[in-house]
Amino acid sequence: MTTATAPDPVRAPAATAPRTFSGIQPSGVAHLGNDLGAIRNYVKLQDEYDAIYCIVDYHALTSTHDPDVLRARTGDMAASLLALGLDPDKCTLFVQSHRPEHTELAWLLATVTPVSWLERTPTYKEKRESQPDDINHGLLTYPVLQAADIIIYKATLVPVGRDQAAHLELSREIVRAFNNRYGETFPEPRAVFTDAPTVLGTDGVRKMSKSLGNTIDVLSEPDVIRKQVMSMVTDTQRILRTDPGRPEVCSVCQLQRFFGPDFEELWDGERTARTGCVDMKRVLADRIVRHYAPARERYLELQANPKLVDEVLSAGANRLAPLAADTIAEVRQKMGLR
Ligand code: AMP
Ligand code: TRP
């Protein structure tokens, strides 16, 4: 586990556990990139920290406009997170729109946030390319709501993938702008990365992402997982089976690091061309299927019992009500609202 803004490892919690917060888009069932890049850290941190995890449906509205799709994907993401190891007795899991105070705080923070900061956000620029006919205001203000999500609970650690680094930096800037104008109120949150902060997709080039269709869907049936792994692009310079492989640039080899202690031996087989890309993919597919089999079973159970998932989510939102109310009251008072 590594942090974005400080080289030191995350310290052990003091008497009162520091708070960690992360948000995840309701993009449907979680994929390998979500798990290796972020969810593994959610699971780890819930043992030692006051951990809060949020499915960010307000954020999703900036790109997902079909109500039934959004509702279904929110449920799928909740079931995924529970299946992958979030334990409602150890952490708080909830849906963003169930705590509408987030949007009130986002408005208040918007008044300390220069538009220029938002216009230069990389994800905003990407969205202008990917959905040019739908540059809604929510896309521009997205990072302000993200800052509100985190600081309404005064969380200091935020487990995320590397693609969220710029958003986290902006959250810190917004905190500084607020504290400068209205007095010390919020701590500056910092990102916490796993040792796989960017997982490439099956195309071997771009970040694994549902919207790019290059995911490995670890909670799917084994056949789906196998097909996705077998479709992975490997070392494009390795043309013949007898050519030596280059594990450093091969996504399949890189992923082996997370599914067995013997990955160096596997890499050696590639370098000496004892094994080929297809052999490597078969090994990886088997290991992924095996590794995620218990989570897949839990996922199917949860899907069959949506009431249980809803109960977890509403208990989570209820538990957070006093914290959110306290922060809103403090901020209103500091800003001069009567
Ligand atoms: P999202 O689906 O964009 O809300 O992502 C949920 C979490 O997974 C965020 O913390 C992302 O940074 C992380 N994540 C998503 N895709 C990847 C990836 N390909 N590699 C590493 N982390 C990722
Ligand atoms: N922007 C994040 C993503 O796309 C999701 C998110 C919303 C988030 N609010 C957050 C992440 C607060 C961390 C903290 O993945």
mmCIF file of C-alpha atoms and ligand atoms in Angstrom:
data_model
loop_
_atom_site.group_PDB
_atom_site.id
_atom_site.type_symbol
_atom_site.label_atom_id
_atom_site.label_comp_id
_atom_site.label_asym_id
_atom_site.label_seq_id
_atom_site.Cartn_x
_atom_site.Cartn_y
_atom_site.Cartn_z
ATOM 1 C CA MET A 1 0.000 0.000 0.000
ATOM 2 C CA THR A 2 1.486 3.366 -0.956
ATOM 3 C CA THR A 3 0.359 6.949 -0.453
ATOM 4 C CA ALA A 4 0.244 9.678 -3.067
ATOM 5 C CA THR A 5 1.532 12.584 -1.110
ATOM 6 C CA ALA A 6 3.849 11.117 1.481
ATOM 7 C CA PRO A 7 6.490 8.436 1.068
ATOM 8 C CA ASP A 8 5.935 6.993 4.548
ATOM 9 C CA PRO A 9 3.694 3.937 4.869
ATOM 10 C CA VAL A 10 0.285 4.317 6.432
ATOM 11 C CA ARG A 11 0.794 4.528 10.167
ATOM 12 C CA ALA A 12 -0.960 2.282 12.630
ATOM 13 C CA PRO A 13 -4.122 3.873 14.004
ATOM 14 C CA ALA A 14 -3.935 5.849 17.245
ATOM 15 C CA ALA A 15 -6.436 5.480 20.077
ATOM 16 C CA THR A 16 -9.197 6.875 17.910
ATOM 17 C CA ALA A 17 -8.921 5.309 14.483
ATOM 18 C CA PRO A 18 -8.480 7.816 11.671
ATOM 19 C CA ARG A 19 -11.186 7.797 9.081
ATOM 20 C CA THR A 20 -10.871 6.500 5.555
ATOM 21 C CA PHE A 21 -13.377 7.163 2.785
ATOM 22 C CA SER A 22 -13.720 6.070 -0.796
ATOM 23 C CA GLY A 23 -16.345 6.341 -3.488
ATOM 24 C CA ILE A 24 -16.951 4.019 -6.391
ATOM 25 C CA GLN A 25 -19.141 4.559 -9.439
ATOM 26 C CA PRO A 26 -22.134 2.246 -9.818
ATOM 27 C CA SER A 27 -20.696 0.897 -13.056
ATOM 28 C CA GLY A 28 -22.259 -2.556 -12.520
ATOM 29 C CA VAL A 29 -20.300 -5.582 -11.421
ATOM 30 C CA ALA A 30 -16.772 -4.745 -10.209
ATOM 31 C CA HIS A 31 -13.891 -5.759 -12.502
ATOM 32 C CA LEU A 32 -10.291 -6.832 -11.930
ATOM 33 C CA GLY A 33 -9.000 -3.238 -12.180
ATOM 34 C CA ASN A 34 -11.397 -2.090 -9.455
ATOM 35 C CA ASP A 35 -10.363 -4.939 -7.202
ATOM 36 C CA LEU A 36 -6.587 -4.808 -7.637
ATOM 37 C CA GLY A 37 -6.502 -1.008 -7.841
ATOM 38 C CA ALA A 38 -8.848 -0.064 -5.016
ATOM 39 C CA ILE A 39 -11.197 -2.612 -3.434
ATOM 40 C CA ARG A 40 -8.359 -4.722 -1.985
ATOM 41 C CA ASN A 41 -7.331 -1.647 -0.033
ATOM 42 C CA TYR A 42 -10.906 -0.970 1.067
ATOM 43 C CA VAL A 43 -10.933 -4.472 2.552
ATOM 44 C CA LYS A 44 -7.541 -4.078 4.207
ATOM 45 C CA LEU A 45 -8.324 -0.693 5.713
ATOM 46 C CA GLN A 46 -11.652 -1.730 7.241
ATOM 47 C CA ASP A 47 -9.751 -3.749 9.863
ATOM 48 C CA GLU A 48 -7.822 -0.796 11.241
ATOM 49 C CA TYR A 49 -9.674 2.360 10.322
ATOM 50 C CA ASP A 50 -13.081 3.890 10.634
ATOM 51 C CA ALA A 51 -13.825 2.995 7.028
ATOM 52 C CA ILE A 52 -16.650 4.506 4.976
ATOM 53 C CA TYR A 53 -17.410 3.387 1.405
ATOM 54 C CA CYS A 54 -19.908 5.018 -0.892
ATOM 55 C CA ILE A 55 -21.518 4.072 -4.193
ATOM 56 C CA VAL A 56 -21.621 7.409 -5.978
ATOM 57 C CA ASP A 57 -24.902 7.458 -7.856
ATOM 58 C CA TYR A 58 -25.087 11.275 -7.966
ATOM 59 C CA HIS A 59 -21.755 11.265 -9.796
ATOM 60 C CA ALA A 60 -22.972 8.531 -12.155
ATOM 61 C CA LEU A 61 -25.864 10.756 -13.292
ATOM 62 C CA THR A 62 -23.334 12.843 -15.201
ATOM 63 C CA SER A 63 -23.001 9.967 -17.688
ATOM 64 C CA THR A 64 -25.724 7.359 -17.041
ATOM 65 C CA HIS A 65 -29.160 8.651 -17.945
ATOM 66 C CA ASP A 66 -31.289 5.487 -17.928
ATOM 67 C CA PRO A 67 -32.976 5.204 -14.483
ATOM 68 C CA ASP A 68 -33.421 1.423 -14.611
ATOM 69 C CA VAL A 69 -29.813 0.904 -15.630
ATOM 70 C CA LEU A 70 -28.571 3.157 -12.831
ATOM 71 C CA ARG A 71 -30.719 1.389 -10.222
ATOM 72 C CA ALA A 72 -29.595 -2.061 -11.356
ATOM 73 C CA ARG A 73 -25.920 -1.099 -11.503
ATOM 74 C CA THR A 74 -26.045 0.394 -8.021
ATOM 75 C CA GLY A 75 -27.317 -2.935 -6.687
ATOM 76 C CA ASP A 76 -24.697 -4.869 -8.677
ATOM 77 C CA MET A 77 -21.883 -2.718 -7.309
ATOM 78 C CA ALA A 78 -23.140 -3.078 -3.724
ATOM 79 C CA ALA A 79 -23.297 -6.871 -4.098
ATOM 80 C CA SER A 80 -19.821 -6.861 -5.699
ATOM 81 C CA LEU A 81 -18.273 -4.918 -2.837
ATOM 82 C CA LEU A 82 -19.805 -7.182 -0.207
ATOM 83 C CA ALA A 83 -18.790 -10.286 -2.168
ATOM 84 C CA LEU A 84 -15.211 -9.035 -2.514
ATOM 85 C CA GLY A 85 -14.835 -8.645 1.225
ATOM 86 C CA LEU A 86 -16.463 -5.519 2.624
ATOM 87 C CA ASP A 87 -17.936 -6.504 5.959
ATOM 88 C CA PRO A 88 -20.833 -4.344 7.209
ATOM 89 C CA ASP A 89 -19.738 -5.073 10.787
ATOM 90 C CA LYS A 90 -16.357 -3.514 10.108
ATOM 91 C CA CYS A 91 -17.129 -0.681 7.704
ATOM 92 C CA THR A 92 -19.969 1.558 6.596
ATOM 93 C CA LEU A 93 -21.265 1.012 3.063
ATOM 94 C CA PHE A 94 -23.941 3.312 1.661
ATOM 95 C CA VAL A 95 -25.337 4.969 -1.448
ATOM 96 C CA GLN A 96 -24.404 8.628 -1.974
ATOM 97 C CA SER A 97 -27.929 9.876 -2.717
ATOM 98 C CA HIS A 98 -29.129 8.428 0.599
ATOM 99 C CA ARG A 99 -27.123 11.177 2.334
ATOM 100 C CA PRO A 100 -28.208 14.273 0.428
ATOM 101 C CA GLU A 101 -26.058 16.486 2.700
ATOM 102 C CA HIS A 102 -23.221 15.684 0.269
ATOM 103 C CA THR A 103 -24.854 17.902 -2.346
ATOM 104 C CA GLU A 104 -25.427 20.738 0.094
ATOM 105 C CA LEU A 105 -21.757 20.683 1.064
ATOM 106 C CA ALA A 106 -20.796 20.505 -2.627
ATOM 107 C CA TRP A 107 -22.692 23.751 -3.242
ATOM 108 C CA LEU A 108 -20.978 25.445 -0.321
ATOM 109 C CA LEU A 109 -17.555 24.246 -1.522
ATOM 110 C CA ALA A 110 -18.356 25.387 -5.063
ATOM 111 C CA THR A 111 -18.251 28.943 -3.797
ATOM 112 C CA VAL A 112 -14.571 28.614 -2.833
ATOM 113 C CA THR A 113 -13.567 26.728 -6.005
ATOM 114 C CA PRO A 114 -12.329 28.696 -9.032
ATOM 115 C CA VAL A 115 -13.860 27.475 -12.313
ATOM 116 C CA SER A 116 -10.368 27.383 -13.821
ATOM 117 C CA TRP A 117 -9.382 24.536 -11.457
ATOM 118 C CA LEU A 118 -12.326 22.492 -12.687
ATOM 119 C CA GLU A 119 -11.768 23.227 -16.360
ATOM 120 C CA ARG A 120 -8.237 21.887 -16.206
ATOM 121 C CA THR A 121 -9.211 18.582 -14.522
ATOM 122 C CA PRO A 122 -8.016 15.711 -16.771
ATOM 123 C CA THR A 123 -11.224 13.687 -16.434
ATOM 124 C CA TYR A 124 -13.309 16.697 -17.466
ATOM 125 C CA LYS A 125 -11.155 17.129 -20.561
ATOM 126 C CA GLU A 126 -11.522 13.393 -21.333
ATOM 127 C CA LYS A 127 -15.304 13.566 -20.968
ATOM 128 C CA ARG A 128 -15.431 16.492 -23.371
ATOM 129 C CA GLU A 129 -13.935 14.080 -25.908
ATOM 130 C CA SER A 130 -15.892 10.957 -24.992
ATOM 131 C CA GLN A 131 -19.350 12.534 -24.636
ATOM 132 C CA PRO A 132 -19.155 15.774 -26.699
ATOM 133 C CA ASP A 133 -22.946 16.037 -26.988
ATOM 134 C CA ASP A 134 -23.466 15.829 -23.236
ATOM 135 C CA ILE A 135 -21.138 18.279 -21.481
ATOM 136 C CA ASN A 136 -23.522 18.799 -18.574
ATOM 137 C CA HIS A 137 -22.712 21.052 -15.650
ATOM 138 C CA GLY A 138 -22.398 18.032 -13.353
ATOM 139 C CA LEU A 139 -19.299 16.920 -15.266
ATOM 140 C CA LEU A 140 -17.551 20.203 -14.556
ATOM 141 C CA THR A 141 -18.448 20.267 -10.889
ATOM 142 C CA TYR A 142 -17.847 16.518 -10.388
ATOM 143 C CA PRO A 143 -14.615 17.016 -8.360
ATOM 144 C CA VAL A 144 -16.351 19.442 -5.984
ATOM 145 C CA LEU A 145 -18.915 16.785 -5.108
ATOM 146 C CA GLN A 146 -16.072 14.290 -4.724
ATOM 147 C CA ALA A 147 -14.336 16.624 -2.250
ATOM 148 C CA ALA A 148 -17.617 17.007 -0.356
ATOM 149 C CA ASP A 149 -18.018 13.203 -0.167
ATOM 150 C CA ILE A 150 -14.679 12.875 1.564
ATOM 151 C CA ILE A 151 -14.585 15.877 3.848
ATOM 152 C CA ILE A 152 -18.155 15.774 5.099
ATOM 153 C CA TYR A 153 -16.821 12.894 7.241
ATOM 154 C CA LYS A 154 -13.432 14.595 7.748
ATOM 155 C CA ALA A 155 -11.730 11.522 6.311
ATOM 156 C CA THR A 156 -7.965 11.740 5.844
ATOM 157 C CA LEU A 157 -7.149 8.613 3.802
ATOM 158 C CA VAL A 158 -8.724 7.804 0.460
ATOM 159 C CA PRO A 159 -8.007 4.404 -1.138
ATOM 160 C CA VAL A 160 -8.255 4.831 -4.928
ATOM 161 C CA GLY A 161 -6.552 3.883 -8.182
ATOM 162 C CA ARG A 162 -3.980 6.178 -9.801
ATOM 163 C CA ASP A 163 -6.603 7.635 -12.156
ATOM 164 C CA GLN A 164 -8.054 9.462 -9.151
ATOM 165 C CA ALA A 165 -4.814 11.230 -8.168
ATOM 166 C CA ALA A 166 -5.756 14.514 -9.869
ATOM 167 C CA HIS A 167 -9.190 14.510 -8.224
ATOM 168 C CA LEU A 168 -7.585 13.971 -4.842
ATOM 169 C CA GLU A 169 -5.166 16.830 -5.431
ATOM 170 C CA LEU A 170 -8.125 19.044 -6.263
ATOM 171 C CA SER A 171 -9.897 17.946 -3.060
ATOM 172 C CA ARG A 172 -6.841 19.077 -1.130
ATOM 173 C CA GLU A 173 -6.840 22.420 -2.911
ATOM 174 C CA ILE A 174 -10.515 22.923 -2.156
ATOM 175 C CA VAL A 175 -9.884 22.129 1.515
ATOM 176 C CA ARG A 176 -7.071 24.691 1.612
ATOM 177 C CA ALA A 177 -9.245 27.304 -0.090
ATOM 178 C CA PHE A 178 -12.055 26.698 2.420
ATOM 179 C CA ASN A 179 -9.789 26.710 5.468
ATOM 180 C CA ASN A 180 -8.092 29.904 4.254
ATOM 181 C CA ARG A 181 -11.334 31.749 3.913
ATOM 182 C CA TYR A 182 -13.311 30.422 6.888
ATOM 183 C CA GLY A 183 -10.708 29.079 9.317
ATOM 184 C CA GLU A 184 -9.286 25.603 9.938
ATOM 185 C CA THR A 185 -12.218 23.228 9.434
ATOM 186 C CA PHE A 186 -11.231 20.259 7.278
ATOM 187 C CA PRO A 187 -8.142 18.020 7.233
ATOM 188 C CA GLU A 188 -6.434 17.530 3.857
ATOM 189 C CA PRO A 189 -7.212 14.035 2.555
ATOM 190 C CA ARG A 190 -4.543 11.975 0.812
ATOM 191 C CA ALA A 191 -4.759 9.125 -1.650
ATOM 192 C CA VAL A 192 -3.711 5.586 -0.721
ATOM 193 C CA PHE A 193 -2.672 3.343 -3.605
ATOM 194 C CA THR A 194 -2.252 -0.420 -3.878
ATOM 195 C CA ASP A 195 0.761 -1.981 -5.582
ATOM 196 C CA ALA A 196 -1.367 -2.124 -8.761
ATOM 197 C CA PRO A 197 -2.445 1.520 -9.033
ATOM 198 C CA THR A 198 -3.177 1.201 -12.760
ATOM 199 C CA VAL A 199 -4.368 -2.111 -14.185
ATOM 200 C CA LEU A 200 -4.315 -2.238 -17.977
ATOM 201 C CA GLY A 201 -7.272 -3.644 -19.883
ATOM 202 C CA THR A 202 -7.323 -6.676 -22.166
ATOM 203 C CA ASP A 203 -6.188 -4.382 -25.026
ATOM 204 C CA GLY A 204 -2.869 -4.062 -23.178
ATOM 205 C CA VAL A 205 -2.772 -0.309 -23.744
ATOM 206 C CA ARG A 206 -5.535 1.517 -21.939
ATOM 207 C CA LYS A 207 -6.640 1.450 -18.326
ATOM 208 C CA MET A 208 -9.101 -1.362 -17.620
ATOM 209 C CA SER A 209 -12.509 0.256 -17.663
ATOM 210 C CA LYS A 210 -16.084 -0.834 -18.175
ATOM 211 C CA SER A 211 -16.713 2.038 -20.589
ATOM 212 C CA LEU A 212 -13.807 0.888 -22.779
ATOM 213 C CA GLY A 213 -15.069 -2.730 -22.901
ATOM 214 C CA ASN A 214 -11.626 -4.102 -21.976
ATOM 215 C CA THR A 215 -12.400 -5.576 -18.559
ATOM 216 C CA ILE A 216 -11.828 -8.927 -16.885
ATOM 217 C CA ASP A 217 -15.065 -9.520 -15.022
ATOM 218 C CA VAL A 218 -13.826 -11.482 -12.072
ATOM 219 C CA LEU A 219 -17.283 -12.248 -10.669
ATOM 220 C CA SER A 220 -18.570 -13.711 -13.948
ATOM 221 C CA GLU A 221 -18.839 -17.371 -14.904
ATOM 222 C CA PRO A 222 -15.453 -19.081 -15.383
ATOM 223 C CA ASP A 223 -15.990 -19.311 -19.156
ATOM 224 C CA VAL A 224 -16.399 -15.556 -19.460
ATOM 225 C CA ILE A 225 -13.251 -14.937 -17.427
ATOM 226 C CA ARG A 226 -11.283 -17.451 -19.518
ATOM 227 C CA LYS A 227 -12.438 -15.872 -22.765
ATOM 228 C CA GLN A 228 -11.483 -12.396 -21.578
ATOM 229 C CA VAL A 229 -8.054 -13.512 -20.395
ATOM 230 C CA MET A 230 -7.411 -15.426 -23.631
ATOM 231 C CA SER A 231 -8.227 -12.240 -25.579
ATOM 232 C CA MET A 232 -5.524 -10.214 -23.806
ATOM 233 C CA VAL A 233 -2.941 -8.445 -25.920
ATOM 234 C CA THR A 234 0.546 -9.465 -24.763
ATOM 235 C CA ASP A 235 4.047 -8.442 -25.891
ATOM 236 C CA THR A 236 3.369 -7.274 -29.456
ATOM 237 C CA GLN A 237 7.032 -7.705 -30.419
ATOM 238 C CA ARG A 238 6.943 -11.413 -29.634
ATOM 239 C CA ILE A 239 5.928 -12.778 -33.018
ATOM 240 C CA LEU A 240 7.151 -16.373 -33.029
ATOM 241 C CA ARG A 241 6.538 -18.871 -30.245
ATOM 242 C CA THR A 242 10.324 -19.268 -30.051
ATOM 243 C CA ASP A 243 10.977 -15.525 -29.565
ATOM 244 C CA PRO A 244 11.996 -14.666 -25.989
ATOM 245 C CA GLY A 245 9.188 -12.941 -24.075
ATOM 246 C CA ARG A 246 9.493 -9.659 -22.175
ATOM 247 C CA PRO A 247 7.527 -9.994 -18.916
ATOM 248 C CA GLU A 248 8.136 -6.309 -18.102
ATOM 249 C CA VAL A 249 5.890 -5.206 -20.986
ATOM 250 C CA CYS A 250 3.456 -8.136 -21.075
ATOM 251 C CA SER A 251 0.171 -7.456 -19.233
ATOM 252 C CA VAL A 252 -0.460 -11.151 -18.669
ATOM 253 C CA CYS A 253 2.920 -11.545 -16.964
ATOM 254 C CA GLN A 254 2.351 -8.413 -14.939
ATOM 255 C CA LEU A 255 -0.958 -9.721 -13.632
ATOM 256 C CA GLN A 256 0.699 -13.004 -12.572
ATOM 257 C CA ARG A 257 2.348 -10.991 -9.783
ATOM 258 C CA PHE A 258 -0.988 -10.878 -7.959
ATOM 259 C CA PHE A 259 -1.957 -14.520 -8.312
ATOM 260 C CA GLY A 260 0.887 -16.618 -6.942
ATOM 261 C CA PRO A 261 4.297 -16.354 -5.339
ATOM 262 C CA ASP A 262 5.970 -18.171 -8.247
ATOM 263 C CA PHE A 263 5.540 -15.402 -10.803
ATOM 264 C CA GLU A 264 9.297 -14.949 -11.229
ATOM 265 C CA GLU A 265 9.572 -18.585 -12.327
ATOM 266 C CA LEU A 266 6.753 -18.040 -14.789
ATOM 267 C CA TRP A 267 8.527 -14.956 -16.100
ATOM 268 C CA ASP A 268 11.693 -16.962 -16.505
ATOM 269 C CA GLY A 269 9.821 -19.452 -18.663
ATOM 270 C CA GLU A 270 8.745 -16.574 -20.886
ATOM 271 C CA ARG A 271 12.196 -15.007 -21.153
ATOM 272 C CA THR A 272 13.705 -18.304 -22.239
ATOM 273 C CA ALA A 273 10.719 -19.114 -24.504
ATOM 274 C CA ARG A 274 10.114 -22.381 -22.639
ATOM 275 C CA THR A 275 6.535 -21.173 -22.432
ATOM 276 C CA GLY A 276 4.453 -19.113 -24.832
ATOM 277 C CA CYS A 277 1.807 -16.427 -24.384
ATOM 278 C CA VAL A 278 -1.055 -18.918 -24.672
ATOM 279 C CA ASP A 279 0.423 -21.074 -21.878
ATOM 280 C CA MET A 280 0.753 -17.991 -19.708
ATOM 281 C CA LYS A 281 -2.825 -16.931 -20.358
ATOM 282 C CA ARG A 282 -4.133 -20.386 -19.442
ATOM 283 C CA VAL A 283 -2.260 -20.286 -16.135
ATOM 284 C CA LEU A 284 -3.526 -16.780 -15.390
ATOM 285 C CA ALA A 285 -7.136 -17.593 -16.299
ATOM 286 C CA ASP A 286 -7.095 -20.686 -14.047
ATOM 287 C CA ARG A 287 -5.678 -18.702 -11.169
ATOM 288 C CA ILE A 288 -8.139 -15.839 -11.512
ATOM 289 C CA VAL A 289 -11.068 -18.253 -11.698
ATOM 290 C CA ARG A 290 -9.835 -20.102 -8.610
ATOM 291 C CA HIS A 291 -9.025 -16.952 -6.658
ATOM 292 C CA TYR A 292 -12.424 -15.370 -7.214
ATOM 293 C CA ALA A 293 -14.576 -18.525 -6.923
ATOM 294 C CA PRO A 294 -15.627 -17.902 -3.281
ATOM 295 C CA ALA A 295 -16.404 -14.236 -4.055
ATOM 296 C CA ARG A 296 -18.462 -15.295 -7.069
ATOM 297 C CA GLU A 297 -20.465 -17.645 -4.872
ATOM 298 C CA ARG A 298 -21.148 -14.858 -2.369
ATOM 299 C CA TYR A 299 -22.056 -12.532 -5.223
ATOM 300 C CA LEU A 300 -24.681 -14.952 -6.535
ATOM 301 C CA GLU A 301 -26.127 -15.377 -3.039
ATOM 302 C CA LEU A 302 -26.398 -11.618 -2.599
ATOM 303 C CA GLN A 303 -27.972 -11.178 -6.026
ATOM 304 C CA ALA A 304 -30.605 -13.690 -4.963
ATOM 305 C CA ASN A 305 -31.253 -11.675 -1.807
ATOM 306 C CA PRO A 306 -31.494 -7.980 -2.767
ATOM 307 C CA LYS A 307 -33.371 -7.197 0.459
ATOM 308 C CA LEU A 308 -30.284 -8.043 2.468
ATOM 309 C CA VAL A 309 -28.174 -5.711 0.337
ATOM 310 C CA ASP A 310 -30.734 -2.909 0.714
ATOM 311 C CA GLU A 311 -30.694 -3.354 4.486
ATOM 312 C CA VAL A 312 -26.926 -3.028 4.609
ATOM 313 C CA LEU A 313 -27.070 0.125 2.489
ATOM 314 C CA SER A 314 -29.791 1.831 4.476
ATOM 315 C CA ALA A 315 -28.172 0.947 7.819
ATOM 316 C CA GLY A 316 -24.963 2.502 6.457
ATOM 317 C CA ALA A 317 -26.666 5.739 5.440
ATOM 318 C CA ASN A 318 -28.466 5.970 8.792
ATOM 319 C CA ARG A 319 -25.268 5.458 10.740
ATOM 320 C CA LEU A 320 -23.709 8.434 8.943
ATOM 321 C CA ALA A 321 -26.579 10.871 9.480
ATOM 322 C CA PRO A 322 -25.240 12.478 12.694
ATOM 323 C CA LEU A 323 -21.738 12.916 11.257
ATOM 324 C CA ALA A 324 -23.025 14.571 8.109
ATOM 325 C CA ALA A 325 -25.372 16.800 10.118
ATOM 326 C CA ASP A 326 -22.554 17.914 12.440
ATOM 327 C CA THR A 327 -20.322 18.969 9.563
ATOM 328 C CA ILE A 328 -23.115 20.803 7.775
ATOM 329 C CA ALA A 329 -24.017 22.677 10.986
ATOM 330 C CA GLU A 330 -20.383 23.660 11.554
ATOM 331 C CA VAL A 331 -19.906 24.817 7.964
ATOM 332 C CA ARG A 332 -23.168 26.779 7.878
ATOM 333 C CA GLN A 333 -22.175 28.574 11.047
ATOM 334 C CA LYS A 334 -18.664 29.357 9.768
ATOM 335 C CA MET A 335 -19.946 30.622 6.439
ATOM 336 C CA GLY A 336 -22.513 32.931 8.002
ATOM 337 C CA LEU A 337 -25.733 31.139 7.147
ATOM 338 C CA ARG A 338 -28.399 31.726 9.742
HETATM 339 P P1 AMP B 1 -14.651 3.779 -10.845
HETATM 340 O O1 AMP B 1 -15.345 2.619 -11.439
HETATM 341 O O2 AMP B 1 -14.053 4.694 -11.861
HETATM 342 O O3 AMP B 1 -15.459 4.482 -9.809
HETATM 343 O O4 AMP B 1 -13.389 3.184 -10.084
HETATM 344 C C1 AMP B 1 -13.504 2.645 -8.784
HETATM 345 C C2 AMP B 1 -12.150 2.562 -8.146
HETATM 346 O O5 AMP B 1 -11.348 1.631 -8.869
HETATM 347 C C3 AMP B 1 -11.390 3.896 -8.185
HETATM 348 O O6 AMP B 1 -10.652 4.028 -7.000
HETATM 349 C C4 AMP B 1 -10.503 3.755 -9.377
HETATM 350 O O7 AMP B 1 -9.345 4.550 -9.263
HETATM 351 C C5 AMP B 1 -10.176 2.272 -9.333
HETATM 352 N N1 AMP B 1 -9.906 1.755 -10.684
HETATM 353 C C6 AMP B 1 -10.766 1.720 -11.713
HETATM 354 N N2 AMP B 1 -10.193 1.196 -12.801
HETATM 355 C C7 AMP B 1 -8.913 0.893 -12.449
HETATM 356 C C8 AMP B 1 -7.798 0.329 -13.130
HETATM 357 N N3 AMP B 1 -7.894 -0.054 -14.411
HETATM 358 N N4 AMP B 1 -6.643 0.181 -12.454
HETATM 359 C C9 AMP B 1 -6.540 0.550 -11.159
HETATM 360 N N5 AMP B 1 -7.558 1.088 -10.450
HETATM 361 C C10 AMP B 1 -8.729 1.269 -11.083
HETATM 362 N N1 TRP B 2 -14.405 9.805 -8.968
HETATM 363 C C1 TRP B 2 -14.295 8.496 -8.392
HETATM 364 C C2 TRP B 2 -14.164 7.471 -9.544
HETATM 365 O O1 TRP B 2 -14.563 7.725 -10.641
HETATM 366 C C3 TRP B 2 -15.476 8.134 -7.533
HETATM 367 C C4 TRP B 2 -15.597 8.990 -6.303
HETATM 368 C C5 TRP B 2 -16.606 9.838 -6.004
HETATM 369 C C6 TRP B 2 -14.688 9.010 -5.206
HETATM 370 N N2 TRP B 2 -16.411 10.400 -4.784
HETATM 371 C C7 TRP B 2 -15.252 9.929 -4.262
HETATM 372 C C8 TRP B 2 -13.482 8.382 -4.942
HETATM 373 C C9 TRP B 2 -14.589 10.204 -3.071
HETATM 374 C C10 TRP B 2 -12.835 8.668 -3.733
HETATM 375 C C11 TRP B 2 -13.390 9.576 -2.810
HETATM 376 O O2 TRP B 2 -13.694 6.388 -9.298
#
